Amino acid sequence: MKHTITTAIFAATASLATLPALAEDITVGLLLPYSGVYAALGNDIEAGFRLGIERYGDQAGDSIQIVTEDSEAKPPVGLAKTRKLVLQDKVDVIAGVVSSGVLGAVRDMVDGSKVPLIVANAGNDEATGAQCSPYITRMSFSNQQVNRPMGKWMHDQGIQKVFTIAPDYAAGQQMIGAFVDGFTAAGGEIVGQEWTPFQKTQDFGPYLAKAKASGADAVYVFYAGGEAISFVKQYDSFGMKADIPLYGAGFLTSSLYVEAEGPAAEGVIAALHYVPTIDNAENAAFVEAFTAANGRLPSEYAVHGYDAARALTQALAAGATDRETIAQALRGVSFDGPRGATSIDPATNNIVQPIYVYETVRGEAGLTQKVLATLPAEADPAGGCAMAPAG
Ligand code: PHB
């Protein structure tokens, strides 16, 4: 890495003992979907990341360059783009990855080439479980973390029978699996399950017909992005909402696209690690800055990008200068951020954070998120992850 000329001159005149950490040019590769059903998510993560660098970049003392690549949310494309970022662009760190499928595909490349990856969305449990790596740190959420506590919470509300629906890929399977574990452990019953082809389903009618006929008290789903918009609208137009309330992982009614869902989203209850209505000073400042820069409220995706940038700047401020030291320093990150107390568990490199249960309601300025419950932060179980301690 090149040291900047000004710092090099300064360094030459300073005594070795008092030398400050030299400023570096740090290159970040943003690997995000800019096309496909998750394109809007990728754009929001990038907007949050850029805001985080603007807000915290000075503390890093380094100049941070950004290169972007479109993963298309497709595992083979994501892997090819990761190779390019690592081998051709020689990035110091990668941030991003939205799809759990892409995270699974790039895991070995990242681990083998020892390039730090700050996961800014994909919840794939394996990446901080059996397939964990000192080079993978997650600033977003894990699929089990968001859904595990919701099973018990729903059963506590008196819901006995649930039908589940989700896209048939890693994230859908893991999110629904964790919900089902929590719900059945609390005494609930799963009366049916459907899996829809990922990125290929436009008509959810056949799946909704099965849910309607199942005798369920509630339907629980995971959908995100373009698929979430279609699903929520079709659930309503199919006449389901009045009879069987809709619950889910909170990406379903994300503030990023809830206005596109419109009245169909009203009354949906969901669990998530961030909503823009969280009441704390860090979030108020973030919402104000993000809205001023982008003309819309931030979403969970924006906060993943923002916090990923903050984690990187914290690692650089702590003296990290290259791939190895950045990866190590990321494992010790912690701060009070927009979602509340946020830290990395160095046993798995997954984030630890509270989970919010929220209802989409109509407010004065449109649809908004009413927080119904705050479920305490819990570190994920190690899940087969055995890493040397950070250090
Ligand atoms: C995932 O594939 O892990 C994923 C994608 C979109 C979301 C959440 C999780 O909103």
mmCIF file of C-alpha atoms and ligand atoms in Angstrom:
data_model
loop_
_atom_site.group_PDB
_atom_site.id
_atom_site.type_symbol
_atom_site.label_atom_id
_atom_site.label_comp_id
_atom_site.label_asym_id
_atom_site.label_seq_id
_atom_site.Cartn_x
_atom_site.Cartn_y
_atom_site.Cartn_z
ATOM 1 C CA MET A 1 0.000 0.000 0.000
ATOM 2 C CA LYS A 2 1.194 3.512 -0.777
ATOM 3 C CA HIS A 3 1.757 5.995 1.972
ATOM 4 C CA THR A 4 0.689 9.473 1.045
ATOM 5 C CA ILE A 5 3.564 11.841 0.277
ATOM 6 C CA THR A 6 2.584 14.376 2.935
ATOM 7 C CA THR A 7 2.517 11.785 5.678
ATOM 8 C CA ALA A 8 5.816 10.315 4.522
ATOM 9 C CA ILE A 9 7.524 13.743 4.782
ATOM 10 C CA PHE A 10 5.967 14.302 8.193
ATOM 11 C CA ALA A 11 7.069 10.858 9.313
ATOM 12 C CA ALA A 12 10.657 11.492 8.236
ATOM 13 C CA THR A 13 10.876 14.482 10.551
ATOM 14 C CA ALA A 14 9.197 12.819 13.556
ATOM 15 C CA SER A 15 11.020 10.649 16.019
ATOM 16 C CA LEU A 16 10.307 6.944 15.632
ATOM 17 C CA ALA A 17 8.943 6.614 19.143
ATOM 18 C CA THR A 18 6.267 9.249 18.606
ATOM 19 C CA LEU A 19 5.265 8.259 15.065
ATOM 20 C CA PRO A 20 1.516 8.309 14.505
ATOM 21 C CA ALA A 21 0.059 5.472 12.407
ATOM 22 C CA LEU A 22 0.786 6.356 8.779
ATOM 23 C CA ALA A 23 -2.168 7.245 6.609
ATOM 24 C CA GLU A 24 -2.898 4.607 3.998
ATOM 25 C CA ASP A 25 -4.899 4.367 0.809
ATOM 26 C CA ILE A 26 -7.472 1.748 1.660
ATOM 27 C CA THR A 27 -9.519 0.275 -1.188
ATOM 28 C CA VAL A 28 -12.922 -1.201 -0.404
ATOM 29 C CA GLY A 29 -14.720 -3.458 -2.884
ATOM 30 C CA LEU A 30 -18.492 -3.165 -2.529
ATOM 31 C CA LEU A 31 -20.026 -6.432 -3.757
ATOM 32 C CA LEU A 32 -23.762 -5.812 -4.056
ATOM 33 C CA PRO A 33 -26.741 -6.689 -6.274
ATOM 34 C CA TYR A 34 -27.432 -3.726 -8.545
ATOM 35 C CA SER A 35 -29.827 -5.799 -10.685
ATOM 36 C CA GLY A 36 -32.464 -8.487 -9.979
ATOM 37 C CA VAL A 37 -35.048 -8.673 -7.148
ATOM 38 C CA TYR A 38 -32.545 -7.295 -4.596
ATOM 39 C CA ALA A 39 -31.280 -4.297 -6.635
ATOM 40 C CA ALA A 40 -32.918 -1.685 -4.386
ATOM 41 C CA LEU A 41 -31.293 -3.331 -1.358
ATOM 42 C CA GLY A 42 -27.846 -3.026 -2.919
ATOM 43 C CA ASN A 43 -28.359 0.649 -3.671
ATOM 44 C CA ASP A 44 -29.522 1.357 -0.116
ATOM 45 C CA ILE A 45 -26.532 -0.456 1.408
ATOM 46 C CA GLU A 46 -24.182 1.590 -0.787
ATOM 47 C CA ALA A 47 -25.927 4.842 0.214
ATOM 48 C CA GLY A 48 -25.543 3.894 3.895
ATOM 49 C CA PHE A 49 -21.897 2.896 3.406
ATOM 50 C CA ARG A 50 -21.002 6.168 1.713
ATOM 51 C CA LEU A 51 -22.729 8.135 4.486
ATOM 52 C CA GLY A 52 -20.842 6.126 7.117
ATOM 53 C CA ILE A 53 -17.499 6.892 5.431
ATOM 54 C CA GLU A 54 -18.453 10.575 5.240
ATOM 55 C CA ARG A 55 -19.429 10.606 8.924
ATOM 56 C CA TYR A 56 -16.613 8.471 10.404
ATOM 57 C CA GLY A 57 -13.912 8.452 7.692
ATOM 58 C CA ASP A 58 -11.880 11.234 9.348
ATOM 59 C CA GLN A 59 -11.382 9.085 12.441
ATOM 60 C CA ALA A 60 -9.745 6.413 10.289
ATOM 61 C CA GLY A 61 -6.974 8.791 9.212
ATOM 62 C CA ASP A 62 -6.775 6.980 5.867
ATOM 63 C CA SER A 63 -8.087 7.812 2.436
ATOM 64 C CA ILE A 64 -10.765 5.294 1.490
ATOM 65 C CA GLN A 65 -11.443 4.427 -2.154
ATOM 66 C CA ILE A 66 -14.539 2.465 -3.228
ATOM 67 C CA VAL A 67 -14.872 0.040 -6.156
ATOM 68 C CA THR A 68 -18.338 -1.425 -6.848
ATOM 69 C CA GLU A 69 -19.327 -4.740 -8.475
ATOM 70 C CA ASP A 70 -22.795 -6.151 -9.296
ATOM 71 C CA SER A 71 -23.332 -9.656 -7.865
ATOM 72 C CA GLU A 72 -26.813 -9.823 -9.450
ATOM 73 C CA ALA A 73 -27.675 -11.849 -6.268
ATOM 74 C CA LYS A 74 -26.438 -14.900 -8.240
ATOM 75 C CA PRO A 75 -23.858 -17.167 -6.558
ATOM 76 C CA PRO A 76 -21.634 -17.816 -9.646
ATOM 77 C CA VAL A 77 -21.630 -14.112 -10.568
ATOM 78 C CA GLY A 78 -20.839 -13.141 -6.968
ATOM 79 C CA LEU A 79 -17.882 -15.537 -6.945
ATOM 80 C CA ALA A 80 -16.509 -14.237 -10.264
ATOM 81 C CA LYS A 81 -16.786 -10.637 -9.030
ATOM 82 C CA THR A 82 -15.074 -11.524 -5.737
ATOM 83 C CA ARG A 83 -12.163 -13.033 -7.688
ATOM 84 C CA LYS A 84 -11.899 -9.838 -9.690
ATOM 85 C CA LEU A 85 -11.953 -7.627 -6.586
ATOM 86 C CA VAL A 86 -9.319 -9.724 -4.802
ATOM 87 C CA LEU A 87 -6.942 -10.591 -7.644
ATOM 88 C CA GLN A 88 -7.298 -7.733 -10.125
ATOM 89 C CA ASP A 89 -8.348 -4.729 -8.018
ATOM 90 C CA LYS A 90 -6.340 -6.006 -5.029
ATOM 91 C CA VAL A 91 -8.855 -4.509 -2.594
ATOM 92 C CA ASP A 92 -7.916 -4.341 1.086
ATOM 93 C CA VAL A 93 -11.413 -5.231 2.233
ATOM 94 C CA ILE A 94 -14.739 -6.293 0.731
ATOM 95 C CA ALA A 95 -18.077 -5.094 2.095
ATOM 96 C CA GLY A 96 -21.547 -6.108 1.023
ATOM 97 C CA VAL A 97 -23.133 -9.382 -0.101
ATOM 98 C CA VAL A 98 -26.922 -9.409 0.101
ATOM 99 C CA SER A 99 -27.910 -12.994 -0.713
ATOM 100 C CA SER A 100 -27.153 -15.923 1.590
ATOM 101 C CA GLY A 101 -26.552 -17.951 -1.587
ATOM 102 C CA VAL A 102 -23.802 -15.554 -2.723
ATOM 103 C CA LEU A 103 -22.236 -15.563 0.751
ATOM 104 C CA GLY A 104 -22.061 -19.367 0.661
ATOM 105 C CA ALA A 105 -20.434 -19.205 -2.792
ATOM 106 C CA VAL A 106 -17.736 -16.643 -1.905
ATOM 107 C CA ARG A 107 -16.864 -17.974 1.553
ATOM 108 C CA ASP A 108 -13.930 -20.190 0.528
ATOM 109 C CA MET A 109 -12.439 -17.567 -1.792
ATOM 110 C CA VAL A 110 -12.526 -14.947 0.985
ATOM 111 C CA ASP A 111 -11.146 -17.318 3.615
ATOM 112 C CA GLY A 112 -8.452 -18.727 1.311
ATOM 113 C CA SER A 113 -7.235 -15.353 0.050
ATOM 114 C CA LYS A 114 -7.404 -13.874 3.577
ATOM 115 C CA VAL A 115 -9.228 -10.759 2.480
ATOM 116 C CA PRO A 116 -11.532 -9.350 5.160
ATOM 117 C CA LEU A 117 -15.233 -9.403 4.252
ATOM 118 C CA ILE A 118 -17.642 -7.205 6.201
ATOM 119 C CA VAL A 119 -21.033 -8.761 5.531
ATOM 120 C CA ALA A 120 -23.551 -5.947 5.089
ATOM 121 C CA ASN A 121 -26.662 -8.048 4.634
ATOM 122 C CA ALA A 122 -26.591 -11.800 3.864
ATOM 123 C CA GLY A 123 -27.798 -13.691 6.956
ATOM 124 C CA ASN A 124 -26.393 -17.138 6.055
ATOM 125 C CA ASP A 125 -25.996 -18.840 9.463
ATOM 126 C CA GLU A 126 -23.158 -21.029 8.202
ATOM 127 C CA ALA A 127 -20.856 -18.051 7.577
ATOM 128 C CA THR A 128 -20.716 -17.362 11.322
ATOM 129 C CA GLY A 129 -21.345 -21.011 12.259
ATOM 130 C CA ALA A 130 -19.797 -24.187 10.867
ATOM 131 C CA GLN A 131 -18.226 -22.214 7.963
ATOM 132 C CA CYS A 132 -17.006 -19.271 10.058
ATOM 133 C CA SER A 133 -13.718 -17.562 9.226
ATOM 134 C CA PRO A 134 -11.485 -14.973 10.924
ATOM 135 C CA TYR A 135 -11.830 -13.047 7.638
ATOM 136 C CA ILE A 136 -15.666 -12.860 7.715
ATOM 137 C CA THR A 137 -17.306 -10.399 10.115
ATOM 138 C CA ARG A 138 -21.004 -9.665 9.961
ATOM 139 C CA MET A 139 -22.415 -6.180 10.658
ATOM 140 C CA SER A 140 -25.957 -7.035 9.559
ATOM 141 C CA PHE A 141 -27.790 -10.001 11.216
ATOM 142 C CA SER A 142 -27.917 -13.776 11.003
ATOM 143 C CA ASN A 143 -30.992 -15.523 9.646
ATOM 144 C CA GLN A 144 -31.562 -17.392 12.896
ATOM 145 C CA GLN A 145 -31.011 -14.288 15.064
ATOM 146 C CA VAL A 146 -33.927 -12.347 13.552
ATOM 147 C CA ASN A 147 -36.401 -15.254 13.506
ATOM 148 C CA ARG A 148 -35.560 -17.396 16.551
ATOM 149 C CA PRO A 149 -37.188 -15.135 19.184
ATOM 150 C CA MET A 150 -40.280 -14.461 17.044
ATOM 151 C CA GLY A 151 -41.611 -18.036 17.432
ATOM 152 C CA LYS A 152 -41.901 -17.700 21.181
ATOM 153 C CA TRP A 153 -43.214 -14.137 20.998
ATOM 154 C CA MET A 154 -46.035 -15.142 18.629
ATOM 155 C CA HIS A 155 -46.962 -18.162 20.742
ATOM 156 C CA ASP A 156 -47.068 -15.871 23.795
ATOM 157 C CA GLN A 157 -49.656 -13.769 21.904
ATOM 158 C CA GLY A 158 -51.948 -16.821 21.716
ATOM 159 C CA ILE A 159 -51.141 -18.023 18.184
ATOM 160 C CA GLN A 160 -51.277 -21.838 18.046
ATOM 161 C CA LYS A 161 -51.165 -22.843 14.346
ATOM 162 C CA VAL A 162 -48.919 -21.312 11.688
ATOM 163 C CA PHE A 163 -48.418 -21.881 7.933
ATOM 164 C CA THR A 164 -45.016 -20.807 6.542
ATOM 165 C CA ILE A 165 -44.029 -19.625 3.038
ATOM 166 C CA ALA A 166 -40.575 -18.514 1.819
ATOM 167 C CA PRO A 167 -38.302 -18.554 -1.239
ATOM 168 C CA ASP A 168 -36.523 -21.855 -1.706
ATOM 169 C CA TYR A 169 -32.901 -20.878 -1.035
ATOM 170 C CA ALA A 170 -30.565 -20.699 1.972
ATOM 171 C CA ALA A 171 -32.045 -17.552 3.560
ATOM 172 C CA GLY A 172 -35.650 -18.752 3.273
ATOM 173 C CA GLN A 173 -34.809 -22.165 4.665
ATOM 174 C CA GLN A 174 -32.733 -20.835 7.572
ATOM 175 C CA MET A 175 -35.137 -18.049 8.563
ATOM 176 C CA ILE A 176 -38.161 -20.325 8.516
ATOM 177 C CA GLY A 177 -36.182 -23.116 10.222
ATOM 178 C CA ALA A 178 -35.248 -20.842 13.150
ATOM 179 C CA PHE A 179 -38.812 -19.524 13.463
ATOM 180 C CA VAL A 180 -40.235 -23.067 13.453
ATOM 181 C CA ASP A 181 -37.746 -24.182 16.130
ATOM 182 C CA GLY A 182 -38.766 -21.319 18.421
ATOM 183 C CA PHE A 183 -42.481 -21.662 17.741
ATOM 184 C CA THR A 184 -42.696 -25.434 18.216
ATOM 185 C CA ALA A 185 -40.423 -25.334 21.304
ATOM 186 C CA ALA A 186 -42.960 -22.894 22.795
ATOM 187 C CA GLY A 187 -45.792 -25.357 22.042
ATOM 188 C CA GLY A 188 -46.997 -24.123 18.633
ATOM 189 C CA GLU A 189 -47.918 -26.292 15.639
ATOM 190 C CA ILE A 190 -46.846 -25.881 11.993
ATOM 191 C CA VAL A 191 -49.832 -26.817 9.824
ATOM 192 C CA GLY A 192 -48.126 -26.515 6.440
ATOM 193 C CA GLN A 193 -45.091 -25.152 4.581
ATOM 194 C CA GLU A 194 -44.528 -23.955 1.001
ATOM 195 C CA TRP A 195 -41.292 -22.973 -0.779
ATOM 196 C CA THR A 196 -41.405 -20.721 -3.846
ATOM 197 C CA PRO A 197 -38.727 -20.734 -6.605
ATOM 198 C CA PHE A 198 -36.337 -17.849 -5.768
ATOM 199 C CA GLN A 199 -36.224 -14.924 -8.234
ATOM 200 C CA LYS A 200 -38.702 -16.789 -10.482
ATOM 201 C CA THR A 201 -42.097 -16.535 -8.744
ATOM 202 C CA GLN A 202 -44.521 -13.873 -9.904
ATOM 203 C CA ASP A 203 -47.822 -15.513 -8.949
ATOM 204 C CA PHE A 204 -48.103 -16.513 -5.301
ATOM 205 C CA GLY A 205 -51.783 -17.561 -5.750
ATOM 206 C CA PRO A 206 -51.267 -21.343 -5.617
ATOM 207 C CA TYR A 207 -49.275 -21.054 -2.362
ATOM 208 C CA LEU A 208 -51.787 -18.657 -0.812
ATOM 209 C CA ALA A 209 -54.640 -21.055 -1.650
ATOM 210 C CA LYS A 210 -52.909 -23.781 0.371
ATOM 211 C CA ALA A 211 -52.335 -21.449 3.316
ATOM 212 C CA LYS A 212 -55.984 -20.364 3.221
ATOM 213 C CA ALA A 213 -57.234 -23.948 3.371
ATOM 214 C CA SER A 214 -54.797 -24.973 6.139
ATOM 215 C CA GLY A 215 -56.723 -23.858 9.225
ATOM 216 C CA ALA A 216 -53.739 -21.712 10.359
ATOM 217 C CA ASP A 217 -54.199 -18.856 12.866
ATOM 218 C CA ALA A 218 -51.386 -16.947 11.126
ATOM 219 C CA VAL A 219 -49.055 -17.110 8.133
ATOM 220 C CA TYR A 220 -45.309 -16.516 8.737
ATOM 221 C CA VAL A 221 -43.051 -15.663 5.794
ATOM 222 C CA PHE A 222 -39.669 -14.406 4.688
ATOM 223 C CA TYR A 223 -39.613 -12.287 1.536
ATOM 224 C CA ALA A 224 -37.472 -9.285 0.656
ATOM 225 C CA GLY A 225 -37.122 -6.728 -2.133
ATOM 226 C CA GLY A 226 -39.265 -7.110 -5.254
ATOM 227 C CA GLU A 227 -40.629 -10.458 -4.036
ATOM 228 C CA ALA A 228 -41.807 -8.874 -0.747
ATOM 229 C CA ILE A 229 -43.732 -6.180 -2.625
ATOM 230 C CA SER A 230 -45.490 -8.757 -4.837
ATOM 231 C CA PHE A 231 -46.214 -11.116 -1.943
ATOM 232 C CA VAL A 232 -47.700 -8.519 0.423
ATOM 233 C CA LYS A 233 -49.915 -7.085 -2.327
ATOM 234 C CA GLN A 234 -51.140 -10.498 -3.461
ATOM 235 C CA TYR A 235 -51.796 -11.610 0.143
ATOM 236 C CA ASP A 236 -54.169 -8.666 0.476
ATOM 237 C CA SER A 237 -55.800 -8.902 -2.950
ATOM 238 C CA PHE A 238 -56.348 -12.627 -2.400
ATOM 239 C CA GLY A 239 -58.568 -11.611 0.537
ATOM 240 C CA MET A 240 -56.323 -13.337 3.092
ATOM 241 C CA LYS A 241 -55.512 -10.431 5.398
ATOM 242 C CA ALA A 242 -58.890 -10.181 7.106
ATOM 243 C CA ASP A 243 -59.003 -13.895 7.979
ATOM 244 C CA ILE A 244 -55.394 -14.900 8.643
ATOM 245 C CA PRO A 245 -52.983 -12.204 9.901
ATOM 246 C CA LEU A 246 -49.606 -11.992 8.169
ATOM 247 C CA TYR A 247 -46.354 -12.161 10.176
ATOM 248 C CA GLY A 248 -42.758 -12.490 9.099
ATOM 249 C CA ALA A 249 -39.117 -11.585 9.178
ATOM 250 C CA GLY A 250 -39.292 -7.788 9.044
ATOM 251 C CA PHE A 251 -37.653 -7.397 5.620
ATOM 252 C CA LEU A 252 -41.194 -8.157 4.420
ATOM 253 C CA THR A 253 -42.372 -4.613 5.128
ATOM 254 C CA SER A 254 -39.013 -2.813 5.031
ATOM 255 C CA SER A 255 -39.159 0.986 5.184
ATOM 256 C CA LEU A 256 -37.295 0.799 1.845
ATOM 257 C CA TYR A 257 -40.377 -0.386 -0.049
ATOM 258 C CA VAL A 258 -43.352 -0.313 2.333
ATOM 259 C CA GLU A 259 -44.844 2.640 0.427
ATOM 260 C CA ALA A 260 -44.787 0.518 -2.748
ATOM 261 C CA GLU A 261 -46.791 -2.112 -0.855
ATOM 262 C CA GLY A 262 -49.280 0.526 0.254
ATOM 263 C CA PRO A 263 -52.370 -0.308 2.360
ATOM 264 C CA ALA A 264 -51.707 -4.044 1.874
ATOM 265 C CA ALA A 265 -48.834 -3.707 4.390
ATOM 266 C CA GLU A 266 -50.961 -2.197 7.158
ATOM 267 C CA GLY A 267 -51.273 -4.502 10.154
ATOM 268 C CA VAL A 268 -48.409 -6.839 9.171
ATOM 269 C CA ILE A 269 -46.352 -7.737 12.275
ATOM 270 C CA ALA A 270 -42.695 -8.639 11.891
ATOM 271 C CA ALA A 271 -39.342 -9.030 13.657
ATOM 272 C CA LEU A 272 -36.247 -7.097 12.634
ATOM 273 C CA HIS A 273 -33.022 -5.643 14.033
ATOM 274 C CA TYR A 274 -33.666 -2.114 12.723
ATOM 275 C CA VAL A 275 -36.593 0.153 11.942
ATOM 276 C CA PRO A 276 -36.242 3.906 11.430
ATOM 277 C CA THR A 277 -38.586 4.609 14.384
ATOM 278 C CA ILE A 278 -36.171 3.199 17.002
ATOM 279 C CA ASP A 279 -36.020 5.832 19.714
ATOM 280 C CA ASN A 280 -32.399 6.711 20.519
ATOM 281 C CA ALA A 281 -30.108 9.691 19.846
ATOM 282 C CA GLU A 282 -27.760 7.820 17.458
ATOM 283 C CA ASN A 283 -30.734 6.774 15.347
ATOM 284 C CA ALA A 284 -32.197 10.286 15.308
ATOM 285 C CA ALA A 285 -28.886 11.637 13.951
ATOM 286 C CA PHE A 286 -28.622 8.811 11.399
ATOM 287 C CA VAL A 287 -32.206 9.237 10.164
ATOM 288 C CA GLU A 288 -31.676 12.988 9.781
ATOM 289 C CA ALA A 289 -28.363 12.670 7.902
ATOM 290 C CA PHE A 290 -29.555 9.820 5.653
ATOM 291 C CA THR A 291 -32.814 11.597 4.804
ATOM 292 C CA ALA A 292 -30.966 14.833 4.018
ATOM 293 C CA ALA A 293 -28.554 13.001 1.689
ATOM 294 C CA ASN A 294 -31.012 10.652 -0.029
ATOM 295 C CA GLY A 295 -34.492 12.166 0.276
ATOM 296 C CA ARG A 296 -35.922 9.032 1.907
ATOM 297 C CA LEU A 297 -35.854 7.317 5.289
ATOM 298 C CA PRO A 298 -33.079 4.804 5.915
ATOM 299 C CA SER A 299 -33.917 1.107 6.050
ATOM 300 C CA GLU A 300 -32.238 -1.880 7.691
ATOM 301 C CA TYR A 301 -30.178 -2.166 4.492
ATOM 302 C CA ALA A 302 -28.917 1.404 4.816
ATOM 303 C CA VAL A 303 -27.945 0.797 8.443
ATOM 304 C CA HIS A 304 -25.970 -2.320 7.448
ATOM 305 C CA GLY A 305 -23.917 -0.187 5.061
ATOM 306 C CA TYR A 306 -23.537 2.661 7.555
ATOM 307 C CA ASP A 307 -22.429 0.366 10.375
ATOM 308 C CA ALA A 308 -20.103 -1.591 8.056
ATOM 309 C CA ALA A 309 -18.363 1.707 7.203
ATOM 310 C CA ARG A 310 -18.236 2.630 10.888
ATOM 311 C CA ALA A 311 -16.747 -0.763 11.786
ATOM 312 C CA LEU A 312 -14.076 -0.370 9.103
ATOM 313 C CA THR A 313 -13.146 3.137 10.266
ATOM 314 C CA GLN A 314 -13.010 1.894 13.872
ATOM 315 C CA ALA A 315 -10.634 -0.893 12.812
ATOM 316 C CA LEU A 316 -8.420 1.582 10.910
ATOM 317 C CA ALA A 317 -8.461 4.052 13.790
ATOM 318 C CA ALA A 318 -7.262 1.232 16.057
ATOM 319 C CA GLY A 319 -4.138 0.969 13.871
ATOM 320 C CA ALA A 320 -5.086 -1.699 11.305
ATOM 321 C CA THR A 321 -3.178 -1.171 8.055
ATOM 322 C CA ASP A 322 -3.565 -4.253 5.869
ATOM 323 C CA ARG A 323 -5.855 -7.240 5.178
ATOM 324 C CA GLU A 324 -4.626 -9.228 8.176
ATOM 325 C CA THR A 325 -4.768 -6.457 10.766
ATOM 326 C CA ILE A 326 -8.108 -5.141 9.451
ATOM 327 C CA ALA A 327 -9.619 -8.639 9.774
ATOM 328 C CA GLN A 328 -8.338 -8.955 13.346
ATOM 329 C CA ALA A 329 -9.466 -5.472 14.410
ATOM 330 C CA LEU A 330 -12.988 -5.967 12.991
ATOM 331 C CA ARG A 331 -13.518 -8.776 15.503
ATOM 332 C CA GLY A 332 -13.277 -6.290 18.384
ATOM 333 C CA VAL A 333 -15.699 -3.672 17.044
ATOM 334 C CA SER A 334 -18.416 -2.326 19.319
ATOM 335 C CA PHE A 335 -20.426 0.900 19.493
ATOM 336 C CA ASP A 336 -23.811 2.368 20.339
ATOM 337 C CA GLY A 337 -25.378 2.832 16.938
ATOM 338 C CA PRO A 338 -28.779 3.478 15.373
ATOM 339 C CA ARG A 339 -29.998 -0.008 16.347
ATOM 340 C CA GLY A 340 -28.857 0.287 19.975
ATOM 341 C CA ALA A 341 -25.839 -1.447 21.531
ATOM 342 C CA THR A 342 -24.004 -3.188 18.678
ATOM 343 C CA SER A 343 -20.937 -5.411 18.962
ATOM 344 C CA ILE A 344 -19.133 -8.294 17.294
ATOM 345 C CA ASP A 345 -18.995 -11.605 19.143
ATOM 346 C CA PRO A 346 -15.386 -12.726 18.497
ATOM 347 C CA ALA A 347 -16.406 -16.372 19.045
ATOM 348 C CA THR A 348 -18.347 -16.378 15.741
ATOM 349 C CA ASN A 349 -17.743 -12.876 14.264
ATOM 350 C CA ASN A 350 -21.509 -12.360 14.152
ATOM 351 C CA ILE A 351 -23.131 -9.159 15.351
ATOM 352 C CA VAL A 352 -24.939 -9.016 18.704
ATOM 353 C CA GLN A 353 -27.956 -6.659 18.751
ATOM 354 C CA PRO A 354 -31.553 -6.344 19.997
ATOM 355 C CA ILE A 355 -34.475 -7.545 17.862
ATOM 356 C CA TYR A 356 -37.575 -5.357 17.453
ATOM 357 C CA VAL A 357 -41.108 -6.643 16.851
ATOM 358 C CA TYR A 358 -42.988 -4.002 14.868
ATOM 359 C CA GLU A 359 -46.325 -3.427 13.220
ATOM 360 C CA THR A 360 -46.766 -1.443 10.028
ATOM 361 C CA VAL A 361 -49.309 1.277 10.775
ATOM 362 C CA ARG A 362 -50.586 4.375 9.000
ATOM 363 C CA GLY A 363 -49.042 7.530 10.481
ATOM 364 C CA GLU A 364 -49.417 11.191 9.600
ATOM 365 C CA ALA A 365 -46.723 11.055 6.918
ATOM 366 C CA GLY A 366 -47.600 7.638 5.474
ATOM 367 C CA LEU A 367 -46.882 4.084 6.565
ATOM 368 C CA THR A 368 -44.622 3.767 9.584
ATOM 369 C CA GLN A 369 -43.273 1.199 12.046
ATOM 370 C CA LYS A 370 -44.797 0.919 15.524
ATOM 371 C CA VAL A 371 -42.432 -0.983 17.836
ATOM 372 C CA LEU A 372 -44.466 -3.508 19.860
ATOM 373 C CA ALA A 373 -41.629 -5.219 21.730
ATOM 374 C CA THR A 374 -37.832 -5.112 22.103
ATOM 375 C CA LEU A 375 -36.379 -8.593 22.451
ATOM 376 C CA PRO A 376 -32.999 -8.646 24.203
ATOM 377 C CA ALA A 377 -29.760 -9.125 22.271
ATOM 378 C CA GLU A 378 -28.511 -12.716 22.270
ATOM 379 C CA ALA A 379 -25.247 -13.980 20.763
ATOM 380 C CA ASP A 380 -25.858 -16.844 18.340
ATOM 381 C CA PRO A 381 -24.776 -20.305 19.468
ATOM 382 C CA ALA A 382 -21.341 -21.219 18.054
ATOM 383 C CA GLY A 383 -23.013 -23.671 15.659
ATOM 384 C CA GLY A 384 -19.795 -25.585 15.026
ATOM 385 C CA CYS A 385 -17.643 -22.455 14.676
ATOM 386 C CA ALA A 386 -14.206 -22.989 16.167
ATOM 387 C CA MET A 387 -11.807 -20.087 15.551
ATOM 388 C CA ALA A 388 -8.641 -19.029 17.246
ATOM 389 C CA PRO A 389 -9.321 -16.032 19.514
ATOM 390 C CA ALA A 390 -8.830 -12.606 17.929
ATOM 391 C CA GLY A 391 -5.455 -11.114 18.666
HETATM 392 C C1 PHB B 1 -30.296 -13.288 2.395
HETATM 393 O O1 PHB B 1 -30.259 -13.890 1.300
HETATM 394 O O2 PHB B 1 -29.565 -13.624 3.362
HETATM 395 C C2 PHB B 1 -31.204 -12.129 2.563
HETATM 396 C C3 PHB B 1 -31.614 -11.390 1.469
HETATM 397 C C4 PHB B 1 -32.451 -10.289 1.657
HETATM 398 C C5 PHB B 1 -32.858 -9.953 2.924
HETATM 399 C C6 PHB B 1 -32.464 -10.704 4.024
HETATM 400 C C7 PHB B 1 -31.627 -11.799 3.847
HETATM 401 O O3 PHB B 1 -33.641 -8.891 3.117
#
